[in-house]
PDB file of C-alpha atoms in Angstrom:
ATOM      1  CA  UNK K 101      -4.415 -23.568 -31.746  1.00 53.00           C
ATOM      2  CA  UNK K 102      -5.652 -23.401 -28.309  1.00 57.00           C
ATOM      3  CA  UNK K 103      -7.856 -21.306 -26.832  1.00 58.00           C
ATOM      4  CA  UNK K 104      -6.704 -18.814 -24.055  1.00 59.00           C
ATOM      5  CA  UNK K 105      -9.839 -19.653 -21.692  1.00 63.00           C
ATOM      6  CA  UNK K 106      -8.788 -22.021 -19.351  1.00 59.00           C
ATOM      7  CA  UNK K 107     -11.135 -25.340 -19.096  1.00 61.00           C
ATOM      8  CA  UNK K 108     -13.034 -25.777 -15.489  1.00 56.00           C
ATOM      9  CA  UNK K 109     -12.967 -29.514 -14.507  1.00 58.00           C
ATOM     10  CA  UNK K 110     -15.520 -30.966 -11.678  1.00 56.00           C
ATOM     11  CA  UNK K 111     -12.900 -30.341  -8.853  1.00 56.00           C
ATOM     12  CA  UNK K 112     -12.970 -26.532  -9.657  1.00 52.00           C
ATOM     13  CA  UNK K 113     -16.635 -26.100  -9.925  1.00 54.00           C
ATOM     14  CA  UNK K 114     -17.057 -25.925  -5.943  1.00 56.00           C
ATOM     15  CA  UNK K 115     -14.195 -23.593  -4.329  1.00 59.00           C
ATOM     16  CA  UNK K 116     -12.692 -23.613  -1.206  1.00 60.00           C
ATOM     17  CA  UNK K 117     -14.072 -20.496   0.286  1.00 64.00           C
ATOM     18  CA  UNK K 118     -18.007 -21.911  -0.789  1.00 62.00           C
ATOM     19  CA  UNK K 119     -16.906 -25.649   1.041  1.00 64.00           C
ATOM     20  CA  UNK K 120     -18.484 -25.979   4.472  1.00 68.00           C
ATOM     21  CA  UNK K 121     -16.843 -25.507   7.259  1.00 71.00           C
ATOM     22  CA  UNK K 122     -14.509 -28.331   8.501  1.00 72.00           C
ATOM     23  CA  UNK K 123     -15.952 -30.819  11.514  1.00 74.00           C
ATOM     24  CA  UNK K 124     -15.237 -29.934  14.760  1.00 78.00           C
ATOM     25  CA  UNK K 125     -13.083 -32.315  16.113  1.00 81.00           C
ATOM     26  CA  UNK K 126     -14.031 -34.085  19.151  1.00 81.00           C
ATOM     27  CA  UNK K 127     -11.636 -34.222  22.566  1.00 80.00           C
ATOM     28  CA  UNK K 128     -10.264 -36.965  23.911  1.00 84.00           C
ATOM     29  CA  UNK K 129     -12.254 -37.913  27.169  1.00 85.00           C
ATOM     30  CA  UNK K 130      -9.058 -37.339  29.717  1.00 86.00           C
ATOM     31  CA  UNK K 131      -8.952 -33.981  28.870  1.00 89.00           C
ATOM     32  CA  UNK K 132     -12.220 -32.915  28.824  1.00 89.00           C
ATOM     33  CA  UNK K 133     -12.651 -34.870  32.645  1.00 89.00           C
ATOM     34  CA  UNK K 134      -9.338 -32.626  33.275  1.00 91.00           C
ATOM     35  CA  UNK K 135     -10.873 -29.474  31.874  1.00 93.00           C
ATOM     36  CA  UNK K 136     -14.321 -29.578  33.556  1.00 93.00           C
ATOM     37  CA  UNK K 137     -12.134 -30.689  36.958  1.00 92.00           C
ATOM     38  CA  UNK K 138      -9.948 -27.157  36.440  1.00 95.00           C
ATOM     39  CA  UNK K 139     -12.988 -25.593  36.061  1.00 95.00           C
ATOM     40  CA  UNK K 140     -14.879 -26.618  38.788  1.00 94.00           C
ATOM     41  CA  UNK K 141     -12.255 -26.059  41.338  1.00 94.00           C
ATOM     42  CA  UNK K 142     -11.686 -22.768  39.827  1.00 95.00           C
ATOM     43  CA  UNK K 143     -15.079 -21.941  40.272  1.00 95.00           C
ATOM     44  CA  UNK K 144     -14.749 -23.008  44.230  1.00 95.00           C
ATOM     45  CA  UNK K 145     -11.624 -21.068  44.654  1.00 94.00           C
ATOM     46  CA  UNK K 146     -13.275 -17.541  43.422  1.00 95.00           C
ATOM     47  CA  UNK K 147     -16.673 -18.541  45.510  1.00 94.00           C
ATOM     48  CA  UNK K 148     -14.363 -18.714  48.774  1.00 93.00           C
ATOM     49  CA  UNK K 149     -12.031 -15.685  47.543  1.00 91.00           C
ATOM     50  CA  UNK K 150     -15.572 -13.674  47.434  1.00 88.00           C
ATOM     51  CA  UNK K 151     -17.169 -15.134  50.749  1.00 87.00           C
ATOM     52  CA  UNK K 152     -13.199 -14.262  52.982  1.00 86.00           C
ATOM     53  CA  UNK K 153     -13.006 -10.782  51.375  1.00 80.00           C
ATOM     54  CA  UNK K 154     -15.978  -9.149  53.487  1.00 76.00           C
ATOM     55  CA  UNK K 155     -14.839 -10.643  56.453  1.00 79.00           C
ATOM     56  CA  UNK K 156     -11.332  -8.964  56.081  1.00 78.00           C
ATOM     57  CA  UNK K 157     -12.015  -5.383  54.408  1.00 77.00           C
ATOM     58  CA  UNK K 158     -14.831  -3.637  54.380  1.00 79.00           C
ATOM     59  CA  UNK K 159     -16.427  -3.908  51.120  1.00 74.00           C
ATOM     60  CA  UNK K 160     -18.252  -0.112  51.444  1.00 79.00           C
ATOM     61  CA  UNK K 161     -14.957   1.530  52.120  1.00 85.00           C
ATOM     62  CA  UNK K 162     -13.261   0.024  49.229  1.00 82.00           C
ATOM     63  CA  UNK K 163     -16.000   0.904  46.711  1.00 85.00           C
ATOM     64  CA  UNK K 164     -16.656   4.598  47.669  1.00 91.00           C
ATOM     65  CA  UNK K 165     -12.964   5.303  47.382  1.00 93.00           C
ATOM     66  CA  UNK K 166     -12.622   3.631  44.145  1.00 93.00           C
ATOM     67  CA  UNK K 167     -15.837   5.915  42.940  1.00 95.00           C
ATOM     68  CA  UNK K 168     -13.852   8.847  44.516  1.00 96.00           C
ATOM     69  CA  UNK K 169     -10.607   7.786  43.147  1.00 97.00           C
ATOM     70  CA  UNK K 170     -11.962   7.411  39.577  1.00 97.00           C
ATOM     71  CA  UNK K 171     -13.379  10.602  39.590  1.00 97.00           C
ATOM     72  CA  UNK K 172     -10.764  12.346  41.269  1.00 97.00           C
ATOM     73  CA  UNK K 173      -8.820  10.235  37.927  1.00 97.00           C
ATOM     74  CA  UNK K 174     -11.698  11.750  35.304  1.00 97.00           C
ATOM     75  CA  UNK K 175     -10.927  15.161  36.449  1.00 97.00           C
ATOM     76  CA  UNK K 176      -7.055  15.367  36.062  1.00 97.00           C
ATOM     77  CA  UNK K 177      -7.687  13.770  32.793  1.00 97.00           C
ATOM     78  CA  UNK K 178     -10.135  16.744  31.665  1.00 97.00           C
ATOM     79  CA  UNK K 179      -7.779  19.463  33.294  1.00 97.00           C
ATOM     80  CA  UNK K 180      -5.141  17.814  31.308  1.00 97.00           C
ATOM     81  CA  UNK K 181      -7.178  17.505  28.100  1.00 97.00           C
ATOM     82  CA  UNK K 182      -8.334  21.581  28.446  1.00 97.00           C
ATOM     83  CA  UNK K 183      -4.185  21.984  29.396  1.00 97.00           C
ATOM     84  CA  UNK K 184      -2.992  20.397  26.106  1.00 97.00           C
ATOM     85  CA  UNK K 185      -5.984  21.951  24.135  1.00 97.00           C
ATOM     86  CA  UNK K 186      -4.836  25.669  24.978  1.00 97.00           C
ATOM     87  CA  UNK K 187      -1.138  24.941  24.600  1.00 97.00           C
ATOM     88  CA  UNK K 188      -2.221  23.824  20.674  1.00 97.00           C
ATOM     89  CA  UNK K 189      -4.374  26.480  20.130  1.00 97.00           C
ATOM     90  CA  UNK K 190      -1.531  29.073  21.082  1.00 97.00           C
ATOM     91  CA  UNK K 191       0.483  26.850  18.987  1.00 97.00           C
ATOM     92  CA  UNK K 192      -1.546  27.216  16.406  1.00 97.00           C
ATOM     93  CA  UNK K 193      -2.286  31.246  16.695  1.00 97.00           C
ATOM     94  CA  UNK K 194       1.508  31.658  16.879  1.00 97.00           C
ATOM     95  CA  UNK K 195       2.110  29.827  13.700  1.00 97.00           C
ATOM     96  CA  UNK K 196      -0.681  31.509  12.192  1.00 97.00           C
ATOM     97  CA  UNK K 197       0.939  34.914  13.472  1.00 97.00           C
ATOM     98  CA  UNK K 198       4.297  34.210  11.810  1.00 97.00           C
ATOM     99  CA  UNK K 199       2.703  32.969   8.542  1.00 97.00           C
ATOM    100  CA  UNK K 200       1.051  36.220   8.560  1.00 97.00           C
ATOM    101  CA  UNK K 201       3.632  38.357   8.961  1.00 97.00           C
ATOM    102  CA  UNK K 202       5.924  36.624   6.633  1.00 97.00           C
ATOM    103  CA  UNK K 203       3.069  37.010   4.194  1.00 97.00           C
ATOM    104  CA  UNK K 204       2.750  40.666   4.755  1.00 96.00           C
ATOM    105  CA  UNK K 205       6.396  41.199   4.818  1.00 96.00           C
ATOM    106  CA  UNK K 206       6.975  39.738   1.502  1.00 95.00           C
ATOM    107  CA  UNK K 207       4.022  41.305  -0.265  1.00 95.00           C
ATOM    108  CA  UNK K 208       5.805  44.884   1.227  1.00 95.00           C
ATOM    109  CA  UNK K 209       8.758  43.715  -0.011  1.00 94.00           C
ATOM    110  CA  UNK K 210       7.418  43.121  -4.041  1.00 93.00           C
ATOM    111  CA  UNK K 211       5.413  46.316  -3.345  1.00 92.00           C
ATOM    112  CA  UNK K 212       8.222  48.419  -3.055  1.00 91.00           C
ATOM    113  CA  UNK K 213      10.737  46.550  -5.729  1.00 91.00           C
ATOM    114  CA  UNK K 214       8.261  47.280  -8.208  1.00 89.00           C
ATOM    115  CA  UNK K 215       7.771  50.811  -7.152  1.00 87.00           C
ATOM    116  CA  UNK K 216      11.095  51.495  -7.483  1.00 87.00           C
ATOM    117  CA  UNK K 217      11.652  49.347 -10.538  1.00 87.00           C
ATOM    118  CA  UNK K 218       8.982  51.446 -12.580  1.00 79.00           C
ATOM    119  CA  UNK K 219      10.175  53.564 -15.592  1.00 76.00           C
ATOM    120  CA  UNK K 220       9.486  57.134 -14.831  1.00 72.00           C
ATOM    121  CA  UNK K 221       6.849  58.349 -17.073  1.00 70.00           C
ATOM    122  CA  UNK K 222       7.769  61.468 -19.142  1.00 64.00           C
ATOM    123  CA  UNK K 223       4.965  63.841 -19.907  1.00 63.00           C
ATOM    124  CA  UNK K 224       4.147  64.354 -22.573  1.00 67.00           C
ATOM    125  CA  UNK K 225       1.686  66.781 -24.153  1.00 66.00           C
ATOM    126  CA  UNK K 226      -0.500  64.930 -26.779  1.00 64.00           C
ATOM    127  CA  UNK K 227       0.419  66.169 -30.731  1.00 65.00           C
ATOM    128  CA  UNK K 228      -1.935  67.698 -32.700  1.00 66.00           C
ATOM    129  CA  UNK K 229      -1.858  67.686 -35.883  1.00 67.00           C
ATOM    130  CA  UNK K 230      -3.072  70.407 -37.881  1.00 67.00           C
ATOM    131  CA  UNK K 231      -5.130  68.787 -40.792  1.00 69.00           C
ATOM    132  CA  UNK K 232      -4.642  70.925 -44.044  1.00 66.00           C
ATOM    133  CA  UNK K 233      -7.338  71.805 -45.741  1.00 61.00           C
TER     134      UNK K 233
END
């Protein structure tokens, strides 16, 4: 009979996830000389792009309305945000008007179906009985 415990052999003993991390692999020389090339002329390319833009616009100008532009941005967004915050609290006071009155309705409604269903109590007097002596 064999056990149900499964045997471990040497291969199992060290796991995948506790094996060290794989070697980085190396580039071929071509394209790293291509890479650092891109690079490099990249870098030139944004140096000139940032030394020709003062000369054509004025860099002042552009900022401040940007600043004035953002903020201009922020406070839409906040008089929207206040906006959408009222309409959902009406929302919400509305609903929680109707539940309300629904509530209040139908506890009228059992209110005055049980009134109405009630036997009508008789009076009676109580009976006393005369105890003989």
């Amino acid at each position: 009979m064999s056990s149900p415990l499964r045997k471990f052999n040497n291969s199992d003993r060290q796991r995948q996830v506790f094996r060290r991390s794989r070697p980085i692999k190396v580039l071929p020389l071509w394209r790293q000389f291509v890479e650092s090339l891109l690079m490099f002329v990249g870098g030139i390319g944004l140096i000139a792009f940032l030394y020709w833009v003062p000369e054509h616009f004025d860099g002042l100008v552009i900022v401040s309305e940007a600043i004035a532009d953002l903020i201009r941005g922020i406070t839409h967004l906040l008089e929207a945000l206040l906006g959408f915050g009222s309409v959902i609290l009406l929302a919400g006071l509305v609903i929680i008007g109707l539940i309300l009155l629904l509530g209040g309705s139908w506890r009228m409604l059992r209110f005055f179906t049980q009134l109405w269903s009630r036997p009508k109590k008789v009076s009676r007097r109580p009976i006393r009985r005369q105890i003989r002596r």
